[in-house]
């Protein structure tokens, strides 16, 4: 008899609509492309790195992240995308059956990863002003509280006052997902990861740094927290090529990344203007995307795909309703999205 797991019976495979489109604005990646150093590393080191294993626990990457984030190497863990760091952190701090709580709506992978570790995902609605409901999250008694800021898919941010209160009173670990922090005006909570014993801040090379295909993420926290996540992670979560490219990007391409971010943010606000002209009202956003409430989002998204523009469709989001999430990058792509949307609304 095959020992199928009861807790896996109803778990679906993750499959967002991904019809190939000329303009793909569906995943919040860097639409300007990969960082310049990547081409050199692939050319100079690509082949020779293929036949041997990478070093366990990614020491070069940890050193580069530590220098970039201004922390000690002992404060850093890494993973196969920040997805993986989140997954490992849930496994590291919770036993099967435990609760993980998070504001709703938020990053869709969190409840999925919770279920993969036989945890109980408990959503707590975002407040009407889009801040986190501290009391609601604490009332769940969860030993891991996840907060994404800037939040995917809303683009809105958690206030410092709320997050500090949450961290002060949490019975366990607060996981702060800052995949989009490079695009935000402030709201960088790395200081909490450096100074509090119960905060892990996750970051990624997939968004502002343009390396989503390489699957490199990282987190900063107290050494005792990091050590537990490293146990849950295992030694080989990166390819040696992925590690080398990420190290080069962190050490050489920060100015390039900042230039991409500035342009994405400028175009995000220009896109907001265009959406308002269409009579739409996007949420405030500090990410490289806008969430715009649109009735019949599924129909609209499908019709946009027919016009070669892919945006992410959400249906019945708590507090928002149907909506489209539109990734921001070079203006010609934004113009294509606006044109397609205007035709199908
Ligand atoms: C909020 C948030 N966190 C984490 C991730 C995962 O990114 P990655 O696994 O590529 O680092 C994403 C990707 O969409 C995201 O939106």
Tab-separated table of C-alpha atoms and ligand atoms in Angstrom:
chain	number	residue	atom	x	y	z
A	1	UNK	CA	0.000	0.000	0.000
A	2	UNK	CA	1.276	3.444	-0.851
A	3	UNK	CA	1.331	5.564	2.321
A	4	UNK	CA	-0.428	8.639	0.939
A	5	UNK	CA	-0.403	11.458	3.478
A	6	UNK	CA	-3.842	12.554	4.699
A	7	UNK	CA	-2.621	16.141	4.895
A	8	UNK	CA	-1.615	16.058	1.208
A	9	UNK	CA	-4.897	14.770	-0.210
A	10	UNK	CA	-6.345	18.170	-1.145
A	11	UNK	CA	-3.136	20.051	-1.928
A	12	UNK	CA	-3.220	21.383	-5.506
A	13	UNK	CA	-0.137	22.043	-7.610
A	14	UNK	CA	0.637	25.745	-7.932
A	15	UNK	CA	-0.346	26.825	-11.437
A	16	UNK	CA	-1.044	30.489	-12.200
A	17	UNK	CA	-2.395	31.129	-15.725
A	18	UNK	CA	0.753	31.276	-17.831
A	19	UNK	CA	-0.208	31.283	-21.507
A	20	UNK	CA	2.977	32.557	-23.206
A	21	UNK	CA	2.454	36.247	-23.959
A	22	UNK	CA	4.662	38.829	-25.643
A	23	UNK	CA	4.210	41.103	-22.616
A	24	UNK	CA	4.306	39.203	-19.336
A	25	UNK	CA	3.595	41.440	-16.330
A	26	UNK	CA	2.323	38.635	-14.121
A	27	UNK	CA	5.173	37.822	-11.726
A	28	UNK	CA	6.703	41.099	-10.484
A	29	UNK	CA	10.179	40.261	-11.789
A	30	UNK	CA	12.678	42.835	-13.095
A	31	UNK	CA	11.350	43.595	-16.567
A	32	UNK	CA	14.622	45.314	-17.489
A	33	UNK	CA	16.305	41.882	-17.476
A	34	UNK	CA	19.244	40.337	-15.593
A	35	UNK	CA	22.133	42.323	-14.076
A	36	UNK	CA	25.173	43.064	-16.284
A	37	UNK	CA	27.630	40.967	-14.241
A	38	UNK	CA	25.564	37.820	-14.894
A	39	UNK	CA	26.650	37.603	-18.529
A	40	UNK	CA	30.346	37.790	-17.571
A	41	UNK	CA	30.080	35.161	-14.827
A	42	UNK	CA	28.199	32.772	-17.101
A	43	UNK	CA	30.750	33.280	-19.881
A	44	UNK	CA	33.860	33.023	-17.710
A	45	UNK	CA	32.823	30.427	-15.148
A	46	UNK	CA	29.749	28.707	-16.532
A	47	UNK	CA	31.139	25.438	-17.816
A	48	UNK	CA	33.841	24.828	-15.260
A	49	UNK	CA	31.362	25.041	-12.407
A	50	UNK	CA	29.079	22.323	-13.708
A	51	UNK	CA	30.872	19.088	-12.841
A	52	UNK	CA	31.530	19.597	-9.098
A	53	UNK	CA	29.170	20.116	-6.163
A	54	UNK	CA	28.806	23.588	-4.742
A	55	UNK	CA	30.191	24.216	-1.257
A	56	UNK	CA	27.659	23.288	1.436
A	57	UNK	CA	25.530	26.108	2.902
A	58	UNK	CA	26.645	28.655	0.284
A	59	UNK	CA	29.535	30.351	2.127
A	60	UNK	CA	30.412	32.769	-0.703
A	61	UNK	CA	26.815	33.896	-1.027
A	62	UNK	CA	26.473	34.313	2.728
A	63	UNK	CA	29.575	36.510	2.814
A	64	UNK	CA	28.251	38.652	-0.053
A	65	UNK	CA	24.825	38.988	1.572
A	66	UNK	CA	26.399	39.862	4.934
A	67	UNK	CA	28.462	42.635	3.331
A	68	UNK	CA	25.435	43.932	1.389
A	69	UNK	CA	23.105	43.865	4.413
A	70	UNK	CA	25.705	45.110	6.910
A	71	UNK	CA	25.492	42.067	9.193
A	72	UNK	CA	27.750	39.189	10.259
A	73	UNK	CA	27.843	35.957	8.262
A	74	UNK	CA	26.263	34.185	11.274
A	75	UNK	CA	23.174	36.334	10.740
A	76	UNK	CA	22.580	35.043	7.195
A	77	UNK	CA	20.867	32.005	5.730
A	78	UNK	CA	20.059	31.432	2.066
A	79	UNK	CA	17.795	29.223	0.001
A	80	UNK	CA	16.439	28.223	-3.388
A	81	UNK	CA	14.514	31.471	-3.689
A	82	UNK	CA	13.037	33.190	-0.651
A	83	UNK	CA	10.144	30.761	-1.155
A	84	UNK	CA	12.472	28.096	0.095
A	85	UNK	CA	13.735	30.186	3.009
A	86	UNK	CA	10.117	30.699	4.104
A	87	UNK	CA	9.373	26.996	3.701
A	88	UNK	CA	12.459	26.042	5.732
A	89	UNK	CA	11.679	28.587	8.445
A	90	UNK	CA	8.153	27.202	8.866
A	91	UNK	CA	9.591	23.701	9.186
A	92	UNK	CA	12.351	24.862	11.504
A	93	UNK	CA	10.119	26.468	14.106
A	94	UNK	CA	6.831	24.562	13.950
A	95	UNK	CA	5.701	20.998	14.518
A	96	UNK	CA	2.972	19.392	12.373
A	97	UNK	CA	-0.424	20.673	13.513
A	98	UNK	CA	0.934	24.040	14.696
A	99	UNK	CA	-0.578	27.298	13.502
A	100	UNK	CA	1.057	29.840	11.201
A	101	UNK	CA	-0.838	33.132	10.982
A	102	UNK	CA	-0.574	35.878	8.380
A	103	UNK	CA	-2.475	38.917	7.148
A	104	UNK	CA	-4.977	38.238	4.377
A	105	UNK	CA	-4.596	38.784	1.492
A	106	UNK	CA	-0.889	38.066	1.213
A	107	UNK	CA	1.649	35.977	-0.674
A	108	UNK	CA	-0.219	32.876	-1.868
A	109	UNK	CA	2.669	30.503	-1.256
A	110	UNK	CA	2.523	30.911	2.514
A	111	UNK	CA	-0.640	28.875	3.132
A	112	UNK	CA	0.604	26.378	0.557
A	113	UNK	CA	3.959	25.909	2.296
A	114	UNK	CA	2.162	25.718	5.621
A	115	UNK	CA	0.122	22.800	4.338
A	116	UNK	CA	3.187	21.054	2.901
A	117	UNK	CA	4.547	20.906	6.459
A	118	UNK	CA	1.167	19.807	7.863
A	119	UNK	CA	0.722	23.167	9.601
A	120	UNK	CA	-2.539	25.010	10.048
A	121	UNK	CA	-2.620	28.257	8.038
A	122	UNK	CA	-4.719	30.942	9.744
A	123	UNK	CA	-5.469	34.105	7.726
A	124	UNK	CA	-6.224	37.332	9.603
A	125	UNK	CA	-7.797	40.075	7.438
A	126	UNK	CA	-5.708	43.172	6.774
A	127	UNK	CA	-7.214	46.259	8.377
A	128	UNK	CA	-9.222	48.671	6.222
A	129	UNK	CA	-6.192	51.005	6.105
A	130	UNK	CA	-4.119	48.012	4.832
A	131	UNK	CA	-2.030	47.831	8.021
A	132	UNK	CA	-1.622	44.519	9.864
A	133	UNK	CA	-4.119	43.623	12.586
A	134	UNK	CA	-1.704	43.107	15.464
A	135	UNK	CA	-4.305	41.989	17.987
A	136	UNK	CA	-5.903	39.622	15.485
A	137	UNK	CA	-2.567	38.015	14.628
A	138	UNK	CA	-1.577	37.650	18.289
A	139	UNK	CA	-4.996	36.173	19.150
A	140	UNK	CA	-4.203	33.167	16.945
A	141	UNK	CA	-1.447	32.167	19.366
A	142	UNK	CA	0.718	31.225	16.361
A	143	UNK	CA	4.375	30.590	17.086
A	144	UNK	CA	5.237	31.833	13.614
A	145	UNK	CA	3.650	35.039	12.365
A	146	UNK	CA	4.294	35.939	8.718
A	147	UNK	CA	4.063	39.532	7.503
A	148	UNK	CA	4.872	40.599	3.956
A	149	UNK	CA	5.766	44.284	3.477
A	150	UNK	CA	5.440	45.698	0.874
A	151	UNK	CA	2.687	43.145	0.635
A	152	UNK	CA	2.017	40.958	-2.364
A	153	UNK	CA	-0.559	41.272	-3.912
A	154	UNK	CA	-1.789	44.569	-2.464
A	155	UNK	CA	1.482	46.550	-2.663
A	156	UNK	CA	0.591	48.176	0.646
A	157	UNK	CA	2.945	48.343	3.634
A	158	UNK	CA	2.825	47.484	7.323
A	159	UNK	CA	3.445	50.417	9.657
A	160	UNK	CA	6.540	50.395	11.838
A	161	UNK	CA	4.407	50.929	14.938
A	162	UNK	CA	2.313	47.830	14.193
A	163	UNK	CA	5.267	45.629	13.335
A	164	UNK	CA	7.234	46.649	16.422
A	165	UNK	CA	4.208	45.918	18.604
A	166	UNK	CA	3.835	42.546	16.934
A	167	UNK	CA	7.501	41.696	17.448
A	168	UNK	CA	7.410	42.844	21.079
A	169	UNK	CA	4.423	40.681	21.936
A	170	UNK	CA	4.772	37.673	19.613
A	171	UNK	CA	5.033	34.341	21.432
A	172	UNK	CA	7.467	33.109	18.778
A	173	UNK	CA	9.096	34.086	15.502
A	174	UNK	CA	8.000	36.950	13.258
A	175	UNK	CA	8.882	36.258	9.639
A	176	UNK	CA	9.020	39.534	7.711
A	177	UNK	CA	9.003	39.007	3.943
A	178	UNK	CA	10.652	41.966	2.230
A	179	UNK	CA	10.843	40.620	-1.325
A	180	UNK	CA	9.914	44.102	-2.624
A	181	UNK	CA	11.659	46.371	-0.127
A	182	UNK	CA	14.033	47.813	-2.725
A	183	UNK	CA	11.018	49.507	-4.348
A	184	UNK	CA	9.668	50.998	-1.103
A	185	UNK	CA	10.131	54.561	0.158
A	186	UNK	CA	11.106	53.348	3.632
A	187	UNK	CA	9.789	50.417	5.590
A	188	UNK	CA	13.053	48.471	5.666
A	189	UNK	CA	12.912	46.243	8.756
A	190	UNK	CA	16.455	44.888	8.577
A	191	UNK	CA	17.163	46.737	11.832
A	192	UNK	CA	14.657	44.467	13.607
A	193	UNK	CA	16.392	41.393	12.194
A	194	UNK	CA	19.692	42.733	13.530
A	195	UNK	CA	18.484	43.646	16.994
A	196	UNK	CA	15.576	41.366	17.972
A	197	UNK	CA	15.964	37.702	18.889
A	198	UNK	CA	12.694	36.641	17.181
A	199	UNK	CA	12.741	38.356	13.778
A	200	UNK	CA	13.773	36.826	10.482
A	201	UNK	CA	13.687	39.144	7.448
A	202	UNK	CA	13.564	37.337	4.094
A	203	UNK	CA	14.810	38.902	0.865
A	204	UNK	CA	15.237	37.761	-2.711
A	205	UNK	CA	17.425	38.101	-5.784
A	206	UNK	CA	14.330	37.453	-7.941
A	207	UNK	CA	12.710	40.868	-8.050
A	208	UNK	CA	14.849	44.057	-8.066
A	209	UNK	CA	18.037	42.088	-8.842
A	210	UNK	CA	16.559	40.412	-11.918
A	211	UNK	CA	17.600	36.823	-11.160
A	212	UNK	CA	14.293	34.978	-10.685
A	213	UNK	CA	15.391	32.104	-12.907
A	214	UNK	CA	18.383	31.351	-10.703
A	215	UNK	CA	16.293	30.833	-7.534
A	216	UNK	CA	18.327	32.647	-4.904
A	217	UNK	CA	16.854	34.052	-1.711
A	218	UNK	CA	18.221	34.886	1.698
A	219	UNK	CA	17.291	35.903	5.209
A	220	UNK	CA	18.815	37.802	8.100
A	221	UNK	CA	18.167	37.132	11.767
A	222	UNK	CA	19.752	36.329	15.105
A	223	UNK	CA	22.384	33.558	14.821
A	224	UNK	CA	20.230	31.178	16.890
A	225	UNK	CA	17.315	31.573	14.463
A	226	UNK	CA	19.523	31.282	11.416
A	227	UNK	CA	21.105	28.084	12.731
A	228	UNK	CA	17.670	26.427	12.977
A	229	UNK	CA	16.701	27.426	9.451
A	230	UNK	CA	20.015	26.052	8.163
A	231	UNK	CA	19.158	22.701	9.772
A	232	UNK	CA	15.791	22.637	8.006
A	233	UNK	CA	17.374	23.700	4.735
A	234	UNK	CA	20.066	21.090	4.142
A	235	UNK	CA	23.429	21.848	2.516
A	236	UNK	CA	22.789	22.093	-1.238
A	237	UNK	CA	20.041	24.554	-2.103
A	238	UNK	CA	21.868	26.529	-4.788
A	239	UNK	CA	23.627	25.615	-7.970
A	240	UNK	CA	27.231	26.817	-7.890
A	241	UNK	CA	26.440	28.964	-10.934
A	242	UNK	CA	23.469	30.531	-9.204
A	243	UNK	CA	25.593	31.308	-6.189
A	244	UNK	CA	28.370	32.851	-8.307
A	245	UNK	CA	25.971	35.046	-10.297
A	246	UNK	CA	24.187	36.216	-7.141
A	247	UNK	CA	27.508	37.083	-5.481
A	248	UNK	CA	28.545	39.144	-8.511
A	249	UNK	CA	25.192	40.958	-8.593
A	250	UNK	CA	25.362	41.861	-4.897
A	251	UNK	CA	28.933	43.114	-5.122
A	252	UNK	CA	28.949	44.824	-8.543
A	253	UNK	CA	25.422	45.630	-9.648
A	254	UNK	CA	23.753	47.555	-6.835
A	255	UNK	CA	23.862	50.830	-8.869
A	256	UNK	CA	22.282	48.999	-11.834
A	257	UNK	CA	19.600	47.564	-9.553
A	258	UNK	CA	18.871	51.008	-8.091
A	259	UNK	CA	18.488	52.506	-11.565
A	260	UNK	CA	15.998	49.766	-12.543
A	261	UNK	CA	14.085	50.333	-9.310
A	262	UNK	CA	13.867	54.093	-9.865
A	263	UNK	CA	12.486	53.613	-13.368
A	264	UNK	CA	10.040	50.892	-12.302
A	265	UNK	CA	8.706	53.123	-9.517
A	266	UNK	CA	8.377	56.129	-11.835
A	267	UNK	CA	6.504	54.013	-14.390
A	268	UNK	CA	4.323	52.503	-11.680
A	269	UNK	CA	3.003	55.967	-10.834
A	270	UNK	CA	2.636	56.838	-14.527
A	271	UNK	CA	0.656	53.614	-14.967
A	272	UNK	CA	-1.514	54.615	-12.010
A	273	UNK	CA	-2.369	57.830	-13.872
A	274	UNK	CA	-3.298	55.841	-16.988
A	275	UNK	CA	-5.492	53.470	-14.983
A	276	UNK	CA	-7.281	56.390	-13.339
A	277	UNK	CA	-8.074	57.789	-16.773
A	278	UNK	CA	-9.807	54.440	-17.442
A	279	UNK	CA	-11.905	55.039	-14.321
A	280	UNK	CA	-9.971	52.537	-12.180
A	281	UNK	CA	-8.562	53.102	-8.689
A	282	UNK	CA	-5.369	51.124	-7.968
A	283	UNK	CA	-4.338	50.552	-4.355
A	284	UNK	CA	-1.393	52.554	-2.993
A	285	UNK	CA	1.739	50.521	-3.760
A	286	UNK	CA	5.348	50.454	-2.666
A	287	UNK	CA	6.219	47.418	-4.769
A	288	UNK	CA	7.030	47.124	-8.481
A	289	UNK	CA	3.391	46.413	-9.245
A	290	UNK	CA	-0.092	47.843	-8.884
A	291	UNK	CA	-3.161	46.002	-7.678
A	292	UNK	CA	-6.199	47.438	-9.398
A	293	UNK	CA	-9.722	46.355	-8.506
A	294	UNK	CA	-11.533	45.351	-11.725
A	295	UNK	CA	-14.952	43.664	-11.859
A	296	UNK	CA	-14.931	40.319	-13.699
A	297	UNK	CA	-11.148	40.140	-13.403
A	298	UNK	CA	-10.968	36.628	-14.847
A	299	UNK	CA	-12.750	37.614	-18.046
A	300	UNK	CA	-10.700	40.796	-18.337
A	301	UNK	CA	-7.414	38.944	-17.713
A	302	UNK	CA	-8.259	36.309	-20.321
A	303	UNK	CA	-9.184	38.977	-22.872
A	304	UNK	CA	-5.879	40.770	-22.177
A	305	UNK	CA	-4.025	37.496	-22.747
A	306	UNK	CA	-5.734	37.240	-26.137
A	307	UNK	CA	-4.035	40.585	-26.808
A	308	UNK	CA	-0.650	39.189	-25.740
A	309	UNK	CA	-0.523	40.841	-22.308
A	310	UNK	CA	-0.404	38.659	-19.216
A	311	UNK	CA	-1.311	40.150	-15.836
A	312	UNK	CA	-2.133	38.318	-12.644
A	313	UNK	CA	-5.830	37.795	-11.965
A	314	UNK	CA	-7.247	37.652	-8.440
A	315	UNK	CA	-10.858	36.838	-7.699
A	316	UNK	CA	-12.686	37.770	-4.529
A	317	UNK	CA	-9.666	39.045	-2.590
A	318	UNK	CA	-10.693	39.867	1.003
A	319	UNK	CA	-11.309	43.592	1.332
A	320	UNK	CA	-10.607	44.169	-2.382
A	321	UNK	CA	-12.765	41.889	-4.542
A	322	UNK	CA	-11.734	41.010	-8.088
A	323	UNK	CA	-8.478	42.633	-9.146
A	324	UNK	CA	-5.567	42.593	-11.564
A	325	UNK	CA	-1.952	42.820	-10.436
A	326	UNK	CA	0.210	44.520	-13.032
A	327	UNK	CA	4.021	44.318	-12.807
A	328	UNK	CA	5.897	47.528	-13.626
A	329	UNK	CA	8.969	48.046	-15.781
A	330	UNK	CA	9.864	49.745	-19.081
A	331	UNK	CA	7.148	52.158	-20.203
A	332	UNK	CA	6.410	50.497	-23.579
A	333	UNK	CA	5.277	47.388	-21.672
A	334	UNK	CA	3.041	49.485	-19.440
A	335	UNK	CA	1.596	51.195	-22.502
A	336	UNK	CA	0.775	47.765	-23.997
A	337	UNK	CA	-1.046	46.816	-20.794
A	338	UNK	CA	-3.043	50.040	-20.743
A	339	UNK	CA	-3.999	49.650	-24.393
A	340	UNK	CA	-5.110	46.031	-23.920
A	341	UNK	CA	-7.045	46.885	-20.774
A	342	UNK	CA	-8.818	49.793	-22.438
A	343	UNK	CA	-9.913	47.515	-25.285
A	344	UNK	CA	-11.365	44.807	-23.040
A	345	UNK	CA	-12.921	46.666	-20.105
B	1	LIG	C1	6.119	38.397	-1.298
B	1	LIG	C2	6.953	37.381	-1.964
B	1	LIG	N1	7.806	36.670	-1.239
B	1	LIG	C3	8.579	35.747	-1.787
B	1	LIG	C4	8.503	35.483	-3.131
B	1	LIG	C5	9.340	34.376	-3.657
B	1	LIG	O1	10.370	34.825	-4.395
B	1	LIG	P1	11.596	33.888	-4.711
B	1	LIG	O2	11.295	32.513	-4.233
B	1	LIG	O3	11.756	33.963	-6.176
B	1	LIG	O4	12.733	34.494	-3.955
B	1	LIG	C6	7.625	36.184	-3.935
B	1	LIG	C7	7.510	35.885	-5.368
B	1	LIG	O5	6.595	36.229	-6.046
B	1	LIG	C8	6.827	37.167	-3.341
B	1	LIG	O6	5.944	37.870	-4.041
